[in-house]
Amino acid sequence: MVGRDTQGVRDLLEGTWKPMLALGLPLLVGTVILADPLMLALFGAEFGDAGAVLKILILGSLPLLWIYIPNQALLAADLVFPLARVYGLSVLVNVIVNFFLIPRWGSVGAAVSTVICEWLNLALVVGMIRREFGLSLSCEGLWRYILAAVMMSVGVWLSRDQGLAIEILIGIAAYVCGLLLLGYLRSADMLTVRRLLTQ
């Protein structure tokens, strides 16, 4: 596909990053808000302090989502070795940063190092796809996701002390309703998703 239709690949890359944000942002925000009760519910009081680590690690969820499709495009473009160098550099940076952070901060330092490397991977891969495919990323419509995430946060805060399951359900409902009220189904992002799904 890459060799035959660079424009098609560019359209795919430009058209999917905001839908990935729509999926990843509520996961990120919700986990940051509910990390402590979530860890208590899943693993008990002895792991209560792990909520702080989870709050940091979840910050790496967006680059993990965003990087998947660009990775596949670069592999299809036969850029395996440049991509391998990116991840090799990331491993090296991870080791070096861990060397400094773990003695001071322990597991929190390791989590910070992991998140730094996830964002480093994303930055380097985005640079590669910009050079390879002439990628341009539009920020149009991002306000919709941000406002929906704010609405979700308010919903979770208002439902505090109602139990973790209720808070999660209200958060999901608030985010989805927020997107609908803000016109997501009529947005250019949704039209792009529909067009890509029909190809």
Coordinates of N, CA and C in Angstrom, one line a residue, residues 38 44 52 112 126 145 162 173:
L38 N -9.0 2.3 42.4 CA -8.9 1.2 41.5 C -7.9 0.1 42.0
G44 N -6.1 -4.8 46.9 CA -6.1 -4.7 48.4 C -5.3 -3.6 48.9
A52 N -0.1 5.8 42.9 CA 0.8 6.8 42.4 C 1.6 6.4 41.2
V112 N 8.3 6.9 35.7 CA 8.7 8.2 35.0 C 9.6 7.9 33.8
V126 N 7.0 10.1 14.8 CA 6.3 11.1 14.1 C 7.3 11.9 13.2
Y145 N -12.8 17.0 22.4 CA -12.4 15.9 23.2 C -12.0 16.4 24.6
Q162 N -19.6 7.0 45.8 CA -20.7 6.2 45.4 C -20.3 4.7 45.1
A173 N -20.4 7.4 30.8 CA -21.6 8.0 30.3 C -21.5 9.5 30.0

